[in-house]
XYZ file of C-alpha atoms in Angstrom:
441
model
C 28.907 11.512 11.512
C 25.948 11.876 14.064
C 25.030 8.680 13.788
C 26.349 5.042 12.627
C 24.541 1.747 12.151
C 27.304 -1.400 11.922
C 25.218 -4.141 10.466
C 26.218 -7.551 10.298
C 23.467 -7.821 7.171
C 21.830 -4.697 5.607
C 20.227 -4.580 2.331
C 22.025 -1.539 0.523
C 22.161 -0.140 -2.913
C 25.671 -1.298 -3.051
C 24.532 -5.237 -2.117
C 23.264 -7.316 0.368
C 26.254 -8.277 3.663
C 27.902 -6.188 6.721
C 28.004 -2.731 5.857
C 28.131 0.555 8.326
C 25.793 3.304 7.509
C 26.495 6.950 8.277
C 24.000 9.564 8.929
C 24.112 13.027 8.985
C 21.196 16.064 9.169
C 18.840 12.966 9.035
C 20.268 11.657 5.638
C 22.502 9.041 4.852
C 25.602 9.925 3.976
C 27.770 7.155 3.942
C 27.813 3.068 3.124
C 30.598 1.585 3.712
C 31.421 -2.378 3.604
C 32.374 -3.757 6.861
C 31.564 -2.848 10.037
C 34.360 -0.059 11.266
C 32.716 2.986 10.730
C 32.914 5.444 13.432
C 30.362 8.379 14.620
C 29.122 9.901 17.537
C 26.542 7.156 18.568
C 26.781 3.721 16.923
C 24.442 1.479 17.009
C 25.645 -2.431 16.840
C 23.175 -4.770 15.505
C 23.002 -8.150 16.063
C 23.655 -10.911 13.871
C 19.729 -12.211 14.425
C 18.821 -8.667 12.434
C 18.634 -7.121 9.106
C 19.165 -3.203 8.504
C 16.558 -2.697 5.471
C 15.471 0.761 4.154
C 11.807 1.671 5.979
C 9.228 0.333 3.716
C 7.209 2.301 1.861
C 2.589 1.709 1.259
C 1.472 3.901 -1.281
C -2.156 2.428 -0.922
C -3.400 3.070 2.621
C -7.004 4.681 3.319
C -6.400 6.551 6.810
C -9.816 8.283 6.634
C -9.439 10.936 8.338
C -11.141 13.887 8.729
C -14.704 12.402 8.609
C -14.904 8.997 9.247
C -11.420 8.994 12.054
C -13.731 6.859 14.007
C -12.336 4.165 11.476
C -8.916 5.168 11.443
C -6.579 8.267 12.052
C -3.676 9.717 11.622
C -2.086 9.012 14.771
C -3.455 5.341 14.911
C -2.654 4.622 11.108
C 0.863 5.873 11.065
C 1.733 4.675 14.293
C 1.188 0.967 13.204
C 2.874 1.695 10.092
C 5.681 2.327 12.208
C 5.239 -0.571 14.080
C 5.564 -2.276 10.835
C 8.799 -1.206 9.477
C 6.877 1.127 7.068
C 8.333 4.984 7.074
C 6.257 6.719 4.380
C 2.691 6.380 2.970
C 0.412 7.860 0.691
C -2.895 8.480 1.553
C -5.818 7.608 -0.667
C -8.327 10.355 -1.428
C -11.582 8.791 -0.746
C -12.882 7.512 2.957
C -12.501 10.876 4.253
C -14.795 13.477 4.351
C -13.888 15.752 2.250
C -12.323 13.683 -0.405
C -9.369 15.000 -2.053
C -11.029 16.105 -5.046
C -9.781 19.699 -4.786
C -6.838 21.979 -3.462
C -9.149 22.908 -0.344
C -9.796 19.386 0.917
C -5.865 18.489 0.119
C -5.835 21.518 2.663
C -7.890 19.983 4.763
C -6.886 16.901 4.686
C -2.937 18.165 5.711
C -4.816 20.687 8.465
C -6.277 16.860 9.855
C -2.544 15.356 9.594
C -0.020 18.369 10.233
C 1.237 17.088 13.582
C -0.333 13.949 14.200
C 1.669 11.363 12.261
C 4.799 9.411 13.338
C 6.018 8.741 9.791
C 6.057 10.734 6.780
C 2.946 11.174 4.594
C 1.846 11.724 1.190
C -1.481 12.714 -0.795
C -3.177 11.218 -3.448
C -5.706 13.027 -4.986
C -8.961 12.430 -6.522
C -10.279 12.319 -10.204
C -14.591 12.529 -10.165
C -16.868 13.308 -12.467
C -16.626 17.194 -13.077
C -13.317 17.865 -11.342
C -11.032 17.666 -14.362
C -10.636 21.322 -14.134
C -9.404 20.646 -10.378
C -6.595 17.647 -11.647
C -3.872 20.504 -12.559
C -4.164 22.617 -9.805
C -4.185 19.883 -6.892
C -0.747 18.369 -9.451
C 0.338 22.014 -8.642
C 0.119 21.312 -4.843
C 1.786 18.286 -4.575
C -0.341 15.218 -4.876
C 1.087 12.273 -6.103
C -1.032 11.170 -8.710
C -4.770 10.668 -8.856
C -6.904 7.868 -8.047
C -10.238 7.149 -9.807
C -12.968 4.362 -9.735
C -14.702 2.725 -12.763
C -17.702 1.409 -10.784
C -19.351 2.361 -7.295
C -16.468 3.469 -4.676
C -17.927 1.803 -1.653
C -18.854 5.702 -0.608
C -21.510 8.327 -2.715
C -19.370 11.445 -2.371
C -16.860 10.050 -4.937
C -18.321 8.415 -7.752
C -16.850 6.621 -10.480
C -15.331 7.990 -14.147
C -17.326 6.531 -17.779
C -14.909 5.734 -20.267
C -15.064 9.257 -21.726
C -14.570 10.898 -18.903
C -11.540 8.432 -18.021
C -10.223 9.224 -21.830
C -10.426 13.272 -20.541
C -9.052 13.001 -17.496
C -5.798 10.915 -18.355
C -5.364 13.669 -21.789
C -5.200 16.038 -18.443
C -2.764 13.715 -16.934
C -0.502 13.072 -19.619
C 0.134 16.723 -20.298
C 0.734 17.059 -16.512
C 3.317 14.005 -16.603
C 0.952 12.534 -13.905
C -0.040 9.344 -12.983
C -3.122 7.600 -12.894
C -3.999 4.656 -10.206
C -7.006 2.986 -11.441
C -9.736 0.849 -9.187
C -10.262 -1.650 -12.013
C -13.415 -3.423 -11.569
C -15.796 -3.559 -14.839
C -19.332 -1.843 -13.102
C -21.491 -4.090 -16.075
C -20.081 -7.123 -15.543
C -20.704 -6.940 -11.272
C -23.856 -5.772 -12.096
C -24.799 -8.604 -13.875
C -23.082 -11.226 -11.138
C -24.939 -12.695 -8.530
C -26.169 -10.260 -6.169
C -23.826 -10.899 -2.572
C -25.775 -12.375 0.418
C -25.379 -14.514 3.011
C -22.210 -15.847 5.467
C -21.118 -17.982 2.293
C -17.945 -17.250 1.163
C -18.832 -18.700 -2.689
C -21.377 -16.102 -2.721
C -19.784 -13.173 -2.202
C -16.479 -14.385 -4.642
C -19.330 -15.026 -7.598
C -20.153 -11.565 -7.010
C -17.217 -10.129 -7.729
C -15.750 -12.208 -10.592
C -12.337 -12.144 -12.166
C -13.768 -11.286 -15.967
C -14.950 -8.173 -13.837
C -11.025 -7.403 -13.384
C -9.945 -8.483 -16.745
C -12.491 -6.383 -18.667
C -11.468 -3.050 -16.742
C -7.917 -3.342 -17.198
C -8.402 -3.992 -20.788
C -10.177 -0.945 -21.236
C -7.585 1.104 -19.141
C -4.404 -0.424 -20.868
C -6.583 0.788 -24.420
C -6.993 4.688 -22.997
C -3.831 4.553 -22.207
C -2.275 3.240 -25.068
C -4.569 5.822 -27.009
C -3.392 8.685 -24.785
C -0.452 8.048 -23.955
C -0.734 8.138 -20.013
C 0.261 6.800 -16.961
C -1.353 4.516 -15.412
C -1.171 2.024 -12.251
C -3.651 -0.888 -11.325
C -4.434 -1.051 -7.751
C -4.796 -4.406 -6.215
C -4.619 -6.819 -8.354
C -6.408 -9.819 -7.361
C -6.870 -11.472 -10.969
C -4.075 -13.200 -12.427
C -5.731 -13.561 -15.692
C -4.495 -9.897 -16.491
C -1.381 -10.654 -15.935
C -0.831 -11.749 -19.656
C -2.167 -8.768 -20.512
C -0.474 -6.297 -18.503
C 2.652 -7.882 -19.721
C 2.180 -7.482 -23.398
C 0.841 -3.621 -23.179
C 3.824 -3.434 -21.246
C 6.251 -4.748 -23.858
C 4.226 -2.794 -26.649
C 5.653 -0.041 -24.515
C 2.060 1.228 -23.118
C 2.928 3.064 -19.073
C 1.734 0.761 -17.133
C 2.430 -0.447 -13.490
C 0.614 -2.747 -10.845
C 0.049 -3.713 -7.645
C -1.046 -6.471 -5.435
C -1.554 -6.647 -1.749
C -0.238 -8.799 1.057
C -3.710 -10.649 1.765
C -3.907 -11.501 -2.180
C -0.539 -13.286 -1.411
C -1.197 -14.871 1.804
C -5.054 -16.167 1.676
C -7.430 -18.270 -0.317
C -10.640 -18.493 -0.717
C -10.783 -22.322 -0.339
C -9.615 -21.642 3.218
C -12.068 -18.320 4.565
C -14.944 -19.777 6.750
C -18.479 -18.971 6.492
C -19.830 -15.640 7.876
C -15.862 -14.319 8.366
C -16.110 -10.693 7.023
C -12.909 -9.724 7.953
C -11.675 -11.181 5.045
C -14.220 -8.877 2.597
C -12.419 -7.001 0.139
C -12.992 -5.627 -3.463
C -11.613 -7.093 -5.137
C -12.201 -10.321 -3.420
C -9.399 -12.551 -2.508
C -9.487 -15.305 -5.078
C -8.889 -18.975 -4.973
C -5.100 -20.773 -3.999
C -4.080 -21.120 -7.751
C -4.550 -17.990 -8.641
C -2.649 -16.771 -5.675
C 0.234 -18.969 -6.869
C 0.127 -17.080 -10.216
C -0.101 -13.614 -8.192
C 3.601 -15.106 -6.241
C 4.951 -16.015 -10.417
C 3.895 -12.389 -11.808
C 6.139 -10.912 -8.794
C 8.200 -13.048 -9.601
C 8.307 -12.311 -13.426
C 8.025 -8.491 -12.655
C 4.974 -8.185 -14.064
C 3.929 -7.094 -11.044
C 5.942 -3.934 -9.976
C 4.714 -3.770 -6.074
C 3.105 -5.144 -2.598
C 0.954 -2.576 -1.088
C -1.013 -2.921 2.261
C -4.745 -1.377 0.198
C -4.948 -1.114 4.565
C -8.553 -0.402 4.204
C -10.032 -0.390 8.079
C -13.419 0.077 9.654
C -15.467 -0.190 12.549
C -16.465 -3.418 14.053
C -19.766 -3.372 13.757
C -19.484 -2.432 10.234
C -18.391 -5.970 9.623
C -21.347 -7.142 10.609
C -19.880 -9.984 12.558
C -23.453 -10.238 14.098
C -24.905 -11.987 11.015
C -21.853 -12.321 8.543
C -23.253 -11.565 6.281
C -20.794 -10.816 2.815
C -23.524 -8.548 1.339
C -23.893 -6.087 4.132
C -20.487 -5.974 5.410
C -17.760 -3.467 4.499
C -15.138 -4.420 2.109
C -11.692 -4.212 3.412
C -8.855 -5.449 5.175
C -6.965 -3.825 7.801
C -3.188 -4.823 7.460
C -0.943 -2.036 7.769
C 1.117 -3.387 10.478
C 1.343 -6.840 9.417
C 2.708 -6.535 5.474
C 6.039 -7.342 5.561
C 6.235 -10.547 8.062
C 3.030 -11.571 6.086
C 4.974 -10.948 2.410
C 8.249 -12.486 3.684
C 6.039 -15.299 5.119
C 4.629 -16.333 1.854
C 8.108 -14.914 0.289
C 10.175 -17.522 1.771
C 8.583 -20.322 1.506
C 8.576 -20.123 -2.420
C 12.023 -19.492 -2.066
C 12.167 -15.739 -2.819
C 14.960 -13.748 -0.891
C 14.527 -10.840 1.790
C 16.333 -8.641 -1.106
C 13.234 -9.621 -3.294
C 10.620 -8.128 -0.623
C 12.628 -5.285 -0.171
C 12.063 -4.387 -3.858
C 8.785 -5.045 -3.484
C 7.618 -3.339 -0.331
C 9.860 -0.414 -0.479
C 12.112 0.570 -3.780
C 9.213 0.056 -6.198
C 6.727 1.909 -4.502
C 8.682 4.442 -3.984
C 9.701 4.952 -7.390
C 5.947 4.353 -8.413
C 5.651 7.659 -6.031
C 8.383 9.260 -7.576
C 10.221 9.472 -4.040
C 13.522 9.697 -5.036
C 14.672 9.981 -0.913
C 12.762 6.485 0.134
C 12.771 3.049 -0.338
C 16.891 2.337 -0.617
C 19.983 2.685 1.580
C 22.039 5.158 -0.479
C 24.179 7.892 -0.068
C 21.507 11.203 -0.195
C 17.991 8.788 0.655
C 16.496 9.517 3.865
C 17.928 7.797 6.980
C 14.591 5.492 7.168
C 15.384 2.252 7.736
C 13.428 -0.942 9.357
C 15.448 -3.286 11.827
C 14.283 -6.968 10.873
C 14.273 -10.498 12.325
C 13.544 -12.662 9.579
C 13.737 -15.742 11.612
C 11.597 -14.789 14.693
C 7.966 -16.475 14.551
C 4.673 -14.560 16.508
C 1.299 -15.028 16.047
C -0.693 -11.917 14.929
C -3.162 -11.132 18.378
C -5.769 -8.084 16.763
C -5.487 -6.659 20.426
C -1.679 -5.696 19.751
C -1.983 -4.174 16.666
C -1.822 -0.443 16.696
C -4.291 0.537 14.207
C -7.391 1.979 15.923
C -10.067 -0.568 15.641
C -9.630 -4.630 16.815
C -10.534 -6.016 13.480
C -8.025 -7.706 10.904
C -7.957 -10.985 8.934
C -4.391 -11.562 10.082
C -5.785 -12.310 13.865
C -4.195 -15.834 15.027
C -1.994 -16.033 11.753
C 1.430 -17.633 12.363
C 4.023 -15.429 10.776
C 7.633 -15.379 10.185
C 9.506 -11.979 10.568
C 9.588 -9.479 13.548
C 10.081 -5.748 13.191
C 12.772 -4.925 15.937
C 13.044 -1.148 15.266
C 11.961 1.905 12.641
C 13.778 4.637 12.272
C 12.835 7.629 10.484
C 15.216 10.304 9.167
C 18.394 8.807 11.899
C 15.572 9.129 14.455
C 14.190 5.736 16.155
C 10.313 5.949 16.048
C 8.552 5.401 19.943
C 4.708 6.056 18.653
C 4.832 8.485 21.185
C 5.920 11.708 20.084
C 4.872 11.955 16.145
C 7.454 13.497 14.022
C 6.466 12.516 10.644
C 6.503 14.853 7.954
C 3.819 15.922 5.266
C 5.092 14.986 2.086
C 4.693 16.886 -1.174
C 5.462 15.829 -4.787
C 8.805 16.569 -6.471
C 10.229 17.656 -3.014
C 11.264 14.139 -1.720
C-alpha cells in the first residue's frame, strides 16, 4: 500500500477504536483493526487525535464568477480545507451567471477548473421559465436543483409559484432528481413587520417561524402529490419538525437540514446593531434551538450544513447596523465542525454522531457514494481531529476571503490537525481539488 494511517481512534464503517487504513491510487483500500498495518509511508497518529472521513457541506454559496469579490474558489475551498471539509456543493445563485442552464454550469466549472483545493460539486437552478433547462443541466451532472418560494436575496433568480413548483418537481421526479427547497412562505413575510433598525427583535418579527411552517407544508403537499424529492434547506423552525416527521412516516421523500449557527446561537443572546449574525432564515430563540439539537437527535433531521453564505464588509452595514439594510448571511465554512461538536458534546452526543451528521448524510443526500465514510472503495478523504483542544475563533485567521463571521471571539472545542484529500494532505497552497459530477463519485 502507498500509504497507511495507524490510528489510535478513527471513526470507520466497521466501528469506532484503533484501526490502520490503507490507501492505494488515492482510495482506500483497506481497514483493518489494530494498528500493524504496513505501507510505504505510515503515518502514526497520536492518541490526542481522531482519523474521521473529510466532511462533506452540500450548502455553500462560493459566488463566483460575478460577485468573487465576496468569495472564491480558491478562498472558499481553501477554508473548507482548513475545516476538515473535503467536498462541497456549490449553490446556484450568488454568482453571476446563475446555474440556471448547461452554459453557466459551464461557466461556472471554467471559474473553478483549477482553483479549488478540495473537490467540488454543482447544484443547479430551477426559475421561472427554465423547466425546459432542468433535464439537460441533470444530463450534465448537477446534483439536484435548488429553488426559492419568495425573493432570493438577488433579482436574476427569482422565486417558483406553487404551479410552477408542482411543474418543475413532475420534471424532477421523472428525472429521479432532487429538489432542495428555500422554504420561507413570501405572504406571510410580506405581511410581518417590515425589518429596520440595530434591534435584533425587529428583524426576528420579520421573519417569523409560521413563515417556515407554512412553506414546508405546502412543499411536503407537492410532493406527496408528485411524488418527488425533496430537501429543506436550513431549517431554523422547529415547529416543522412534527411535520416533517409524519410526511416522512406517510412515506412522502423528504430530507432536511439545519446549519451550525441554528445550533450554536440564540437570539436572546445577539446584541443590537450585530449584522453578522443576519440570516434568512433568522436564527431563532434558545428553546427552539434545543428542539433543533432533539430533531438531530430523533433523525428527523438528516444533516448539518455550513448554508456558508459570505459577503463584503461593508455590505453588513456595520456602520449603522442596521438588520433591514444588511445582507443576510453567515460566513462559517471553516468553523462547522468544532462549532457542531461544541454544542454536540455538551448535550452529550458522541463524535460518531457529528460524523453522521457533517459527513455520511450529506453525502448520501448528494448521492456521493465515494465521500463521507472510511470504507474499503470511498475516497481517501479524511479529517485529523482534536476533540479536546479549545481556541477561540479570531475572523483574521480564517481563510475565507472577507474578515466577517459571527463565530469571531467564540470559544470552541475541537481543532482540525490535518485534511487529506484522496491520500494527499491538503497545504492551501497548491489546489488539487477535483470538479465533481453526478453519478461519477
Amino acid at each position: 500500500m502507498e500509504l497507511v494511517f495507524r490510528a489510535p481512534r478513527a471513526i470507520t464503517d466497521a466501528g469506532t477504536g484503533p484501526y490502520s487504513v490503507g490507501v492505494g491510487d488515492g482510495r482506500i483500500v483497506a481497514v483493518e483493526p489494530g494498528l500493524s498495518l504496513d505501507g510505504d509511508r505510515v503515518v502514526e497518529l497520536g492518541e490526542d487525535v481522531v482519523l474521521m472521513p473529510g466532511l462533506v457541506d452540500t450548502h455553500v454559496h462560493v459566488n463566483d464568477p460575478g460577485r468573487s469579490e465576496w468569495e472564491g474558489f480558491e478562498t472558499a475551498t481553501r477554508a473548507a480545507a482548513a475545516g476538515g471539509i473535503t467536498s462541497i456543493v456549490d449553490m446556484p445563485l450568488n454568482s453571476v451567471p446563475p446555474t440556471v442552464d448547461p452554459a453557466a454550469l459551464e461557466v461556472k466549472r471554467r471559474a473553478a477548473r483549477g482553483r479549488v483545493h478540495v473537490d467540488v460539486g454543482f447544484w443547479g437552478g430551477a426559475v421561472p421559465g427554465n423547466g425546459a433547462e432542468l433535464a439537460p443541466l441533470h444530463e450534465q451532472g448537477v446534483f439536484g436543483f435548488k429553488c426559492f418560494l419568495l425573493h432570493s436575496g438577488v433579482d436574476e433568480f427569482p422565486p417558483l409559484d406553487d404551479a410552477e413548483l408542482e411543474a418543475d418537481l413532475r420534471i424532477l421526479a421523472d428525472l429521479g432528481a432532487l429538489m432542495i427547497v428555500h422554504a420561507e412562505d413570501a405572504a406571510t413575510i410580506e405581511s410581518a413587520p417590515r425589518p429596520h433598525g440595530a434591534r435584533y427583535e425587529g428583524f426576528l418579527a420579520s421573519r417569523p417561524r409560521e413563515a417556515e411552517n407554512r412553506a414546508i407544508a405546502r412543499v411536503i403537499e407537492l410532493a406527496r402529490r408528485t411524488g418527488a424529492r425533496v430537501h429543506v434547506l436550513h431549517l431554523s423552525s422547529s415547529d416543522a419538525l412534527p411535520m416533517i416527521a409524519r410526511a416522512r412516516a406517510d412515506g412522502v421523500a423528504l430530507t432536511a437540514e439545519t446549519c451550525p449557527h441554528y445550533l450554536s446561537f440564540a437570539a436572546e443572546e445577539i446584541r443590537d446593531g450585530a449584522t453578522e449574525f443576519k440570516c434568512c432564515p433568522p436564527i431563532r430563540e434558545s428553546g427552539n434551538r434545543e428542539l433543533l439539537w432533539q430533531g438531530l437527535a430523533d433523525g428527523v433531521i438528516d444533516c448539518v450544513v455550513s448554508d456558508h453564505s459570505p459577503c463584503t464588509p461593508e455590505l453588513k452595514r456595520f456602520d449603522s447596523g442596521d438588520f433591514g439594510a444588511a445582507w443576510g448571511g453567515i460566513a462559517g465554512l471553516q468553523v462547522g465542525l468544532p462549532a457542531v461538536w461544541t454544542g454536540a458534546s455538551r448535550r452529550g452526543h458522541a463524535l460518531e454522531d457529528v460524523v453522521r451528521w457533517m459527513a455520511r448524510r450529506p453525502a448520501e443526500l448528494a448521492g456521493l457514494t465515494r465521500k463521507g465514510r472510511i470504507a474499503v472503495g470511498c475516497d481517501a478523504d479524511f479529517c485529523v481531529f482534536a476533540p479536546d483542544e479549545a481556541f477561540v475563533v479570531d475572523v483574521a485567521k480564517l481563510r475565507h476571503r472577507n474578515p466577517v463571521s459571527a463565530y469571531h471571539g467564540s470559544s470552541l472545542r475541537g481543532v482540525v490537525r490535518q485534511t487529506w484529500l484522496r491520500g494527499r494532505e491538503v497545504s492551501g497552497d497548491d489546489p488539487r481539488g477535483e470538479l465533481m459530477r453526478r453519478g461519477q463519485w
